[in-house]
């Protein structure tokens, strides 16, 4: 059998295969984008105000895509190894599950009262979800993420003993 170097090589033969590779390509792209965003933030190429929403969006897209490619991807580490990806910043951010601005927050300022109200609201919303018998991770994750994000705004929040447990639940 001879091959022509000018001939297009297809990865798929059916529409299901095409869709699978399309989803895997999107998953790959999200990881690469997250890595570039992390590196840009560390180098001060993007501000914290630009970084946080973009990072939250990419993490949400990652979690959505992980559900769609779940049959093909056992874990993000396995996926990155399989496709020879070297994106340690993205891997770390995915494992932590929240933006670096939340993970390492130390700011406190005049908006502290507003933050207290928002964090309290997040806590009450999470408690209500639990009382309504929400038990699936995909149901509780947005509420817990909002609570951890709100809580991380406060100075000294990294010293609280329960913080590591809440961040662990996010991962």
Short mmCIF file of N, CA, C and O in Angstrom, two decimals, residues 8-146:
data_model
loop_
_atom_site.label_atom_id
_atom_site.label_comp_id
_atom_site.label_asym_id
_atom_site.label_seq_id
_atom_site.Cartn_x
_atom_site.Cartn_y
_atom_site.Cartn_z
N UNK A 8 -4.81 14.15 2.09
CA UNK A 8 -5.26 14.49 3.44
C UNK A 8 -5.50 13.21 4.24
O UNK A 8 -6.09 12.26 3.75
N UNK A 9 -5.04 13.22 5.48
CA UNK A 9 -5.24 12.08 6.36
C UNK A 9 -6.33 12.46 7.35
O UNK A 9 -6.23 13.47 8.05
N UNK A 10 -7.37 11.67 7.42
CA UNK A 10 -8.49 11.95 8.32
C UNK A 10 -8.32 11.17 9.62
O UNK A 10 -7.95 10.01 9.60
N UNK A 11 -8.64 11.82 10.70
CA UNK A 11 -8.60 11.17 12.01
C UNK A 11 -9.85 10.34 12.25
O UNK A 11 -9.89 9.50 13.14
N UNK A 12 -10.88 10.60 11.49
CA UNK A 12 -12.16 9.98 11.75
C UNK A 12 -12.79 9.46 10.47
O UNK A 12 -12.43 9.87 9.37
N UNK A 13 -13.71 8.53 10.64
CA UNK A 13 -14.44 7.98 9.50
C UNK A 13 -15.95 8.15 9.68
O UNK A 13 -16.69 8.04 8.73
N UNK A 14 -16.37 8.41 10.92
CA UNK A 14 -17.80 8.59 11.19
C UNK A 14 -18.03 9.94 11.86
O UNK A 14 -17.09 10.56 12.37
N UNK A 15 -19.26 10.38 11.88
CA UNK A 15 -19.60 11.65 12.55
C UNK A 15 -19.34 11.58 14.05
O UNK A 15 -18.93 12.56 14.66
N UNK A 16 -19.54 10.43 14.65
CA UNK A 16 -19.28 10.27 16.09
C UNK A 16 -17.79 10.44 16.39
O UNK A 16 -17.42 11.09 17.37
N UNK A 17 -16.93 9.88 15.52
CA UNK A 17 -15.48 10.05 15.70
C UNK A 17 -15.08 11.51 15.51
O UNK A 17 -14.25 12.04 16.24
N UNK A 18 -15.70 12.16 14.52
CA UNK A 18 -15.39 13.57 14.26
C UNK A 18 -15.76 14.41 15.47
O UNK A 18 -14.99 15.27 15.91
N UNK A 19 -16.92 14.16 16.04
CA UNK A 19 -17.36 14.89 17.23
C UNK A 19 -16.43 14.64 18.41
O UNK A 19 -16.08 15.55 19.15
N UNK A 20 -16.00 13.38 18.59
CA UNK A 20 -15.09 13.03 19.68
C UNK A 20 -13.79 13.82 19.56
O UNK A 20 -13.33 14.42 20.53
N UNK A 21 -13.20 13.84 18.37
CA UNK A 21 -11.94 14.56 18.19
C UNK A 21 -12.13 16.07 18.31
O UNK A 21 -11.24 16.78 18.79
N UNK A 22 -13.28 16.56 17.90
CA UNK A 22 -13.58 17.97 18.06
C UNK A 22 -13.65 18.35 19.54
O UNK A 22 -13.10 19.37 19.96
N UNK A 23 -14.31 17.52 20.34
CA UNK A 23 -14.40 17.77 21.78
C UNK A 23 -13.03 17.67 22.45
O UNK A 23 -12.70 18.49 23.32
N UNK A 24 -12.24 16.68 22.06
CA UNK A 24 -10.90 16.55 22.63
C UNK A 24 -10.03 17.75 22.27
O UNK A 24 -9.24 18.22 23.09
N UNK A 25 -10.18 18.27 21.04
CA UNK A 25 -9.42 19.45 20.62
C UNK A 25 -9.83 20.67 21.45
O UNK A 25 -8.97 21.48 21.85
N UNK A 26 -11.11 20.81 21.72
CA UNK A 26 -11.58 21.92 22.55
C UNK A 26 -11.04 21.79 23.97
O UNK A 26 -10.58 22.77 24.56
N UNK A 27 -11.06 20.58 24.50
CA UNK A 27 -10.52 20.32 25.84
C UNK A 27 -9.03 20.68 25.89
O UNK A 27 -8.58 21.35 26.82
N UNK A 28 -8.29 20.27 24.89
CA UNK A 28 -6.86 20.58 24.78
C UNK A 28 -6.68 22.10 24.76
O UNK A 28 -5.82 22.65 25.46
N UNK A 29 -7.49 22.79 23.96
CA UNK A 29 -7.38 24.24 23.83
C UNK A 29 -7.66 24.97 25.13
O UNK A 29 -7.00 25.98 25.44
N UNK A 30 -8.61 24.49 25.90
CA UNK A 30 -8.93 25.13 27.18
C UNK A 30 -7.73 25.02 28.13
O UNK A 30 -7.37 25.98 28.81
N UNK A 31 -7.10 23.86 28.16
CA UNK A 31 -5.93 23.67 29.03
C UNK A 31 -4.79 24.60 28.60
O UNK A 31 -4.17 25.26 29.44
N UNK A 32 -4.54 24.69 27.31
CA UNK A 32 -3.47 25.57 26.81
C UNK A 32 -3.80 27.03 27.13
O UNK A 32 -2.93 27.79 27.58
N UNK A 33 -5.05 27.44 26.91
CA UNK A 33 -5.45 28.82 27.22
C UNK A 33 -5.29 29.13 28.70
O UNK A 33 -4.84 30.23 29.06
N UNK A 34 -5.66 28.20 29.55
CA UNK A 34 -5.52 28.40 30.99
C UNK A 34 -4.05 28.55 31.37
O UNK A 34 -3.70 29.40 32.19
N UNK A 35 -3.18 27.79 30.74
CA UNK A 35 -1.75 27.90 31.01
C UNK A 35 -1.23 29.27 30.59
O UNK A 35 -0.49 29.91 31.34
N UNK A 36 -1.62 29.73 29.40
CA UNK A 36 -1.19 31.06 28.95
C UNK A 36 -1.72 32.15 29.86
O UNK A 36 -1.02 33.12 30.16
N UNK A 37 -2.96 32.02 30.32
CA UNK A 37 -3.53 33.02 31.23
C UNK A 37 -2.76 33.06 32.54
O UNK A 37 -2.46 34.13 33.05
N UNK A 38 -2.43 31.89 33.09
CA UNK A 38 -1.67 31.84 34.33
C UNK A 38 -0.31 32.52 34.17
O UNK A 38 0.12 33.30 35.01
N UNK A 39 0.36 32.21 33.08
CA UNK A 39 1.68 32.81 32.84
C UNK A 39 1.58 34.32 32.64
O UNK A 39 2.43 35.07 33.12
N UNK A 40 0.54 34.77 31.94
CA UNK A 40 0.35 36.21 31.72
C UNK A 40 0.08 36.92 33.05
O UNK A 40 0.57 38.02 33.29
N UNK A 41 -0.70 36.29 33.92
CA UNK A 41 -0.99 36.90 35.22
C UNK A 41 0.26 36.99 36.08
O UNK A 41 0.51 38.01 36.72
N UNK A 42 1.06 35.94 36.08
CA UNK A 42 2.29 35.94 36.87
C UNK A 42 3.26 37.02 36.39
O UNK A 42 3.96 37.65 37.18
N UNK A 43 3.26 37.28 35.09
CA UNK A 43 4.15 38.30 34.50
C UNK A 43 3.54 39.70 34.52
O UNK A 43 4.10 40.62 33.94
N UNK A 44 2.37 39.87 35.13
CA UNK A 44 1.66 41.15 35.17
C UNK A 44 1.26 41.66 33.79
O UNK A 44 1.13 42.86 33.58
N UNK A 45 1.07 40.76 32.86
CA UNK A 45 0.59 41.16 31.53
C UNK A 45 -0.91 41.38 31.54
O UNK A 45 -1.45 42.06 30.66
N UNK A 46 -1.61 40.77 32.50
CA UNK A 46 -3.04 41.01 32.70
C UNK A 46 -3.25 41.40 34.15
O UNK A 46 -2.55 40.92 35.04
N UNK A 47 -4.22 42.27 34.39
CA UNK A 47 -4.52 42.70 35.75
C UNK A 47 -5.36 41.65 36.46
O UNK A 47 -5.94 40.77 35.82
N UNK A 48 -5.43 41.78 37.76
CA UNK A 48 -6.26 40.85 38.54
C UNK A 48 -7.72 40.96 38.14
O UNK A 48 -8.44 39.97 38.12
N UNK A 49 -8.15 42.18 37.78
CA UNK A 49 -9.54 42.38 37.36
C UNK A 49 -9.84 41.67 36.04
O UNK A 49 -10.96 41.22 35.81
N UNK A 50 -8.86 41.57 35.17
CA UNK A 50 -9.03 40.85 33.90
C UNK A 50 -8.84 39.35 34.10
O UNK A 50 -9.52 38.54 33.47
N UNK A 51 -7.91 39.01 34.97
CA UNK A 51 -7.55 37.61 35.19
C UNK A 51 -8.67 36.78 35.82
O UNK A 51 -9.01 35.70 35.34
N UNK A 52 -9.24 37.28 36.90
CA UNK A 52 -10.22 36.49 37.67
C UNK A 52 -11.41 36.03 36.84
O UNK A 52 -11.71 34.83 36.82
N UNK A 53 -12.11 36.93 36.13
CA UNK A 53 -13.26 36.44 35.35
C UNK A 53 -12.84 35.48 34.24
O UNK A 53 -13.54 34.50 33.95
N UNK A 54 -11.70 35.76 33.60
CA UNK A 54 -11.24 34.88 32.53
C UNK A 54 -10.89 33.50 33.08
O UNK A 54 -11.21 32.47 32.47
N UNK A 55 -10.25 33.46 34.23
CA UNK A 55 -9.87 32.19 34.85
C UNK A 55 -11.11 31.41 35.28
O UNK A 55 -11.21 30.20 35.04
N UNK A 56 -12.07 32.09 35.89
CA UNK A 56 -13.31 31.42 36.31
C UNK A 56 -14.03 30.85 35.08
O UNK A 56 -14.53 29.72 35.12
N UNK A 57 -14.06 31.63 34.00
CA UNK A 57 -14.72 31.16 32.77
C UNK A 57 -14.02 29.91 32.22
O UNK A 57 -14.66 28.92 31.88
N UNK A 58 -12.68 29.94 32.17
CA UNK A 58 -11.94 28.78 31.66
C UNK A 58 -12.10 27.56 32.56
O UNK A 58 -12.23 26.44 32.06
N UNK A 59 -12.11 27.76 33.86
CA UNK A 59 -12.31 26.62 34.78
C UNK A 59 -13.71 26.04 34.61
O UNK A 59 -13.89 24.81 34.65
N UNK A 60 -14.70 26.90 34.40
CA UNK A 60 -16.06 26.41 34.15
C UNK A 60 -16.13 25.64 32.83
O UNK A 60 -16.76 24.59 32.75
N UNK A 61 -15.49 26.18 31.81
CA UNK A 61 -15.46 25.50 30.52
C UNK A 61 -14.75 24.16 30.64
O UNK A 61 -15.18 23.16 30.05
N UNK A 62 -13.67 24.12 31.41
CA UNK A 62 -12.94 22.87 31.64
C UNK A 62 -13.86 21.83 32.27
O UNK A 62 -13.92 20.68 31.81
N UNK A 63 -14.59 22.21 33.32
CA UNK A 63 -15.46 21.26 34.01
C UNK A 63 -16.58 20.78 33.08
O UNK A 63 -16.93 19.60 33.10
N UNK A 64 -17.10 21.67 32.27
CA UNK A 64 -18.14 21.27 31.31
C UNK A 64 -17.58 20.30 30.29
O UNK A 64 -18.18 19.27 29.99
N UNK A 65 -16.42 20.62 29.74
CA UNK A 65 -15.81 19.76 28.73
C UNK A 65 -15.39 18.41 29.32
O UNK A 65 -15.47 17.39 28.64
N UNK A 66 -14.98 18.41 30.58
CA UNK A 66 -14.59 17.15 31.21
C UNK A 66 -15.78 16.18 31.26
O UNK A 66 -15.60 14.98 31.06
N UNK A 67 -16.97 16.72 31.46
CA UNK A 67 -18.16 15.87 31.44
C UNK A 67 -18.42 15.33 30.04
O UNK A 67 -18.86 14.19 29.88
N UNK A 68 -18.15 16.14 29.03
CA UNK A 68 -18.42 15.73 27.65
C UNK A 68 -17.41 14.71 27.13
O UNK A 68 -17.74 13.88 26.29
N UNK A 69 -16.16 14.80 27.61
CA UNK A 69 -15.13 13.88 27.13
C UNK A 69 -14.79 12.83 28.19
O UNK A 69 -13.76 12.16 28.08
N UNK A 70 -15.65 12.67 29.16
CA UNK A 70 -15.40 11.77 30.28
C UNK A 70 -15.06 10.35 29.88
O UNK A 70 -14.27 9.68 30.54
N UNK A 71 -15.64 9.86 28.78
CA UNK A 71 -15.35 8.49 28.33
C UNK A 71 -13.93 8.35 27.83
O UNK A 71 -13.33 7.29 27.93
N UNK A 72 -13.39 9.41 27.28
CA UNK A 72 -12.05 9.39 26.69
C UNK A 72 -10.96 9.83 27.66
O UNK A 72 -9.79 9.55 27.44
N UNK A 73 -11.34 10.58 28.69
CA UNK A 73 -10.36 11.19 29.60
C UNK A 73 -10.61 10.68 31.02
O UNK A 73 -11.59 11.06 31.64
N UNK A 74 -9.71 9.87 31.51
CA UNK A 74 -9.83 9.36 32.87
C UNK A 74 -9.48 10.45 33.89
O UNK A 74 -10.12 10.60 34.91
N UNK A 75 -8.44 11.22 33.60
CA UNK A 75 -8.01 12.33 34.45
C UNK A 75 -7.27 13.33 33.58
O UNK A 75 -6.79 13.00 32.50
N UNK A 76 -7.17 14.55 34.08
CA UNK A 76 -6.46 15.57 33.32
C UNK A 76 -4.98 15.22 33.19
O UNK A 76 -4.37 15.46 32.15
N UNK A 77 -4.42 14.61 34.22
CA UNK A 77 -3.01 14.21 34.16
C UNK A 77 -2.79 13.18 33.06
O UNK A 77 -1.82 13.27 32.31
N UNK A 78 -3.69 12.21 32.98
CA UNK A 78 -3.60 11.17 31.96
C UNK A 78 -3.74 11.78 30.57
O UNK A 78 -3.01 11.44 29.65
N UNK A 79 -4.68 12.72 30.42
CA UNK A 79 -4.89 13.39 29.13
C UNK A 79 -3.63 14.16 28.72
O UNK A 79 -3.18 14.07 27.58
N UNK A 80 -3.07 14.91 29.66
CA UNK A 80 -1.88 15.71 29.36
C UNK A 80 -0.69 14.82 29.03
O UNK A 80 0.11 15.14 28.16
N UNK A 81 -0.58 13.71 29.70
CA UNK A 81 0.50 12.77 29.41
C UNK A 81 0.31 12.13 28.03
O UNK A 81 1.26 12.03 27.24
N UNK A 82 -0.92 11.73 27.74
CA UNK A 82 -1.23 11.08 26.47
C UNK A 82 -0.91 11.97 25.27
O UNK A 82 -0.40 11.52 24.26
N UNK A 83 -1.23 13.26 25.40
CA UNK A 83 -1.00 14.20 24.30
C UNK A 83 0.27 15.04 24.48
O UNK A 83 0.45 16.05 23.83
N UNK A 84 1.14 14.59 25.38
CA UNK A 84 2.45 15.20 25.62
C UNK A 84 2.35 16.71 25.85
O UNK A 84 3.07 17.50 25.27
N UNK A 85 1.44 17.08 26.74
CA UNK A 85 1.25 18.49 27.09
C UNK A 85 2.14 18.84 28.26
O UNK A 85 2.24 18.08 29.23
N UNK A 86 2.79 19.98 28.19
CA UNK A 86 3.62 20.47 29.28
C UNK A 86 3.05 21.81 29.72
O UNK A 86 3.54 22.87 29.32
N UNK A 87 2.00 21.75 30.54
CA UNK A 87 1.31 22.95 31.00
C UNK A 87 1.12 22.88 32.51
O UNK A 87 -0.01 22.74 32.99
N UNK A 88 2.22 22.99 33.27
CA UNK A 88 2.11 22.82 34.72
C UNK A 88 1.27 23.90 35.40
O UNK A 88 0.59 23.62 36.39
N UNK A 89 1.29 25.12 34.88
CA UNK A 89 0.49 26.19 35.50
C UNK A 89 -1.00 25.89 35.36
O UNK A 89 -1.77 26.08 36.30
N UNK A 90 -1.41 25.40 34.20
CA UNK A 90 -2.81 25.06 33.98
C UNK A 90 -3.20 23.87 34.87
O UNK A 90 -4.28 23.86 35.47
N UNK A 91 -2.34 22.88 34.96
CA UNK A 91 -2.62 21.71 35.78
C UNK A 91 -2.83 22.11 37.24
O UNK A 91 -3.78 21.67 37.89
N UNK A 92 -1.96 22.98 37.74
CA UNK A 92 -2.09 23.45 39.12
C UNK A 92 -3.41 24.19 39.32
O UNK A 92 -4.13 23.95 40.30
N UNK A 93 -3.73 25.09 38.39
CA UNK A 93 -4.96 25.87 38.52
C UNK A 93 -6.19 24.96 38.47
O UNK A 93 -7.16 25.14 39.21
N UNK A 94 -6.16 23.95 37.62
CA UNK A 94 -7.27 22.99 37.52
C UNK A 94 -7.40 22.21 38.83
O UNK A 94 -8.51 21.99 39.33
N UNK A 95 -6.28 21.81 39.42
CA UNK A 95 -6.32 21.05 40.66
C UNK A 95 -6.83 21.90 41.82
O UNK A 95 -7.56 21.41 42.68
N UNK A 96 -6.45 23.18 41.84
CA UNK A 96 -6.92 24.07 42.91
C UNK A 96 -8.39 24.41 42.70
O UNK A 96 -9.17 24.43 43.64
N UNK A 97 -8.76 24.71 41.45
CA UNK A 97 -10.16 24.94 41.13
C UNK A 97 -10.66 26.36 41.27
O UNK A 97 -11.81 26.64 40.98
N UNK A 98 -9.81 27.26 41.72
CA UNK A 98 -10.18 28.67 41.84
C UNK A 98 -9.03 29.52 41.33
O UNK A 98 -7.88 29.09 41.32
N UNK A 99 -9.31 30.76 40.90
CA UNK A 99 -8.23 31.64 40.40
C UNK A 99 -7.19 31.94 41.48
O UNK A 99 -7.47 31.86 42.68
N UNK A 100 -6.01 32.30 41.04
CA UNK A 100 -4.92 32.64 41.98
C UNK A 100 -5.29 33.83 42.85
O UNK A 100 -4.85 33.92 43.99
N UNK A 101 -6.11 34.74 42.33
CA UNK A 101 -6.53 35.89 43.13
C UNK A 101 -7.36 35.45 44.32
O UNK A 101 -7.36 36.11 45.36
N UNK A 102 -8.05 34.34 44.20
CA UNK A 102 -8.83 33.80 45.31
C UNK A 102 -7.93 32.96 46.21
O UNK A 102 -7.98 33.07 47.43
N UNK A 103 -7.08 32.16 45.61
CA UNK A 103 -6.19 31.28 46.36
C UNK A 103 -5.23 32.06 47.26
O UNK A 103 -4.95 31.65 48.39
N UNK A 104 -4.74 33.20 46.78
CA UNK A 104 -3.72 33.96 47.50
C UNK A 104 -4.20 35.35 47.92
O UNK A 104 -3.39 36.25 48.08
N UNK A 105 -5.49 35.52 48.09
CA UNK A 105 -6.05 36.84 48.39
C UNK A 105 -5.60 37.33 49.76
O UNK A 105 -5.65 36.61 50.74
N UNK A 106 -5.16 38.61 49.79
CA UNK A 106 -4.75 39.23 51.06
C UNK A 106 -5.31 40.64 51.19
O UNK A 106 -5.01 41.34 52.13
N UNK A 107 -6.11 41.07 50.22
CA UNK A 107 -6.61 42.44 50.23
C UNK A 107 -7.79 42.61 51.17
O UNK A 107 -8.62 41.75 51.32
N UNK A 108 -7.85 43.76 51.80
CA UNK A 108 -9.02 44.18 52.56
C UNK A 108 -9.12 45.68 52.41
O UNK A 108 -8.11 46.37 52.43
N UNK A 109 -10.30 46.18 52.23
CA UNK A 109 -10.44 47.61 52.00
C UNK A 109 -11.82 48.09 52.38
O UNK A 109 -12.52 47.47 53.19
N UNK A 110 -12.24 49.20 51.77
CA UNK A 110 -13.51 49.82 52.14
C UNK A 110 -14.74 48.98 51.77
O UNK A 110 -15.81 49.23 52.29
N UNK A 111 -14.58 47.99 50.91
CA UNK A 111 -15.73 47.18 50.50
C UNK A 111 -15.97 45.99 51.43
O UNK A 111 -16.76 45.11 51.11
N UNK A 112 -15.31 45.95 52.57
CA UNK A 112 -15.40 44.80 53.46
C UNK A 112 -16.84 44.51 53.89
O UNK A 112 -17.25 43.35 53.93
N UNK A 113 -17.62 45.53 54.17
CA UNK A 113 -19.02 45.33 54.56
C UNK A 113 -19.82 44.65 53.47
O UNK A 113 -20.62 43.74 53.73
N UNK A 114 -19.59 45.08 52.25
CA UNK A 114 -20.27 44.47 51.11
C UNK A 114 -19.85 43.01 50.97
O UNK A 114 -20.68 42.14 50.70
N UNK A 115 -18.56 42.74 51.17
CA UNK A 115 -18.05 41.38 51.06
C UNK A 115 -18.66 40.47 52.13
O UNK A 115 -18.95 39.30 51.88
N UNK A 116 -18.82 41.00 53.33
CA UNK A 116 -19.42 40.22 54.41
C UNK A 116 -20.84 39.82 54.01
O UNK A 116 -21.24 38.66 54.16
N UNK A 117 -21.60 40.79 53.49
CA UNK A 117 -22.98 40.51 53.09
C UNK A 117 -23.02 39.47 51.96
O UNK A 117 -23.83 38.54 51.99
N UNK A 118 -22.15 39.62 50.97
CA UNK A 118 -22.13 38.68 49.84
C UNK A 118 -21.70 37.28 50.28
O UNK A 118 -22.26 36.28 49.82
N UNK A 119 -20.71 37.20 51.16
CA UNK A 119 -20.24 35.91 51.64
C UNK A 119 -21.31 35.23 52.50
O UNK A 119 -21.54 34.03 52.38
N UNK A 120 -21.98 36.02 53.33
CA UNK A 120 -23.08 35.48 54.13
C UNK A 120 -24.20 34.97 53.23
O UNK A 120 -24.75 33.88 53.46
N UNK A 121 -24.50 35.73 52.20
CA UNK A 121 -25.52 35.31 51.23
C UNK A 121 -25.12 33.99 50.56
O UNK A 121 -25.94 33.09 50.39
N UNK A 122 -23.84 33.87 50.19
CA UNK A 122 -23.35 32.63 49.57
C UNK A 122 -23.49 31.45 50.52
O UNK A 122 -23.85 30.34 50.11
N UNK A 123 -23.17 31.68 51.80
CA UNK A 123 -23.28 30.62 52.79
C UNK A 123 -24.74 30.17 52.95
O UNK A 123 -25.04 28.98 52.96
N UNK A 124 -25.64 31.14 53.05
CA UNK A 124 -27.07 30.81 53.20
C UNK A 124 -27.58 30.06 51.97
O UNK A 124 -28.34 29.09 52.10
N UNK A 125 -27.16 30.49 50.79
CA UNK A 125 -27.58 29.82 49.56
C UNK A 125 -27.09 28.37 49.54
O UNK A 125 -27.84 27.45 49.17
N UNK A 126 -25.84 28.14 49.94
CA UNK A 126 -25.31 26.78 50.00
C UNK A 126 -26.08 25.94 51.01
O UNK A 126 -26.44 24.79 50.73
N UNK A 127 -26.37 26.51 52.17
CA UNK A 127 -27.13 25.78 53.19
C UNK A 127 -28.54 25.45 52.68
O UNK A 127 -29.04 24.34 52.91
N UNK A 128 -29.16 26.38 51.97
CA UNK A 128 -30.49 26.12 51.41
C UNK A 128 -30.44 24.97 50.40
O UNK A 128 -31.34 24.13 50.35
N UNK A 129 -29.39 24.96 49.57
CA UNK A 129 -29.24 23.88 48.58
C UNK A 129 -29.10 22.53 49.29
O UNK A 129 -29.69 21.53 48.86
N UNK A 130 -28.36 22.50 50.38
CA UNK A 130 -28.22 21.25 51.14
C UNK A 130 -29.55 20.84 51.78
O UNK A 130 -29.90 19.66 51.80
N UNK A 131 -30.32 21.82 52.28
CA UNK A 131 -31.62 21.51 52.87
C UNK A 131 -32.61 21.01 51.82
O UNK A 131 -33.52 20.25 52.15
N UNK A 132 -32.42 21.44 50.57
CA UNK A 132 -33.28 20.98 49.48
C UNK A 132 -32.81 19.63 48.91
O UNK A 132 -33.24 19.23 47.85
N UNK A 133 -31.89 19.00 49.62
CA UNK A 133 -31.37 17.67 49.27
C UNK A 133 -30.54 17.66 47.99
O UNK A 133 -30.50 16.66 47.29
N UNK A 134 -29.88 18.77 47.68
CA UNK A 134 -28.93 18.75 46.58
C UNK A 134 -27.72 17.97 47.08
O UNK A 134 -27.15 18.30 48.12
N UNK A 135 -27.32 16.95 46.36
CA UNK A 135 -26.19 16.14 46.79
C UNK A 135 -25.14 15.97 45.70
O UNK A 135 -24.01 15.63 45.99
N UNK A 136 -25.50 16.16 44.45
CA UNK A 136 -24.56 15.96 43.35
C UNK A 136 -23.54 17.10 43.34
O UNK A 136 -23.86 18.26 43.61
N UNK A 137 -22.31 16.75 43.02
CA UNK A 137 -21.23 17.74 43.00
C UNK A 137 -21.52 18.86 42.02
O UNK A 137 -21.25 20.02 42.31
N UNK A 138 -22.07 18.52 40.84
CA UNK A 138 -22.34 19.56 39.85
C UNK A 138 -23.45 20.50 40.30
O UNK A 138 -23.53 21.63 39.84
N UNK A 139 -24.30 20.07 41.23
CA UNK A 139 -25.34 20.95 41.78
C UNK A 139 -24.76 21.87 42.85
O UNK A 139 -25.13 23.04 42.92
N UNK A 140 -23.88 21.35 43.68
CA UNK A 140 -23.36 22.12 44.81
C UNK A 140 -22.12 22.94 44.47
O UNK A 140 -21.83 23.93 45.15
N UNK A 141 -21.38 22.56 43.44
CA UNK A 141 -20.12 23.21 43.12
C UNK A 141 -20.24 24.72 42.93
O UNK A 141 -19.45 25.48 43.51
N UNK A 142 -21.21 25.22 42.15
CA UNK A 142 -21.27 26.68 41.97
C UNK A 142 -21.48 27.43 43.28
O UNK A 142 -20.90 28.50 43.49
N UNK A 143 -22.30 26.88 44.17
CA UNK A 143 -22.57 27.53 45.45
C UNK A 143 -21.32 27.52 46.34
O UNK A 143 -21.00 28.51 46.99
N UNK A 144 -20.63 26.39 46.38
CA UNK A 144 -19.42 26.29 47.19
C UNK A 144 -18.31 27.18 46.63
O UNK A 144 -17.60 27.85 47.38
N UNK A 145 -18.19 27.22 45.30
CA UNK A 145 -17.16 28.07 44.68
C UNK A 145 -17.43 29.54 45.00
O UNK A 145 -16.50 30.29 45.32
N UNK A 146 -18.68 29.94 44.95
CA UNK A 146 -19.03 31.32 45.27
C UNK A 146 -18.71 31.64 46.73
O UNK A 146 -18.20 32.71 47.05
#
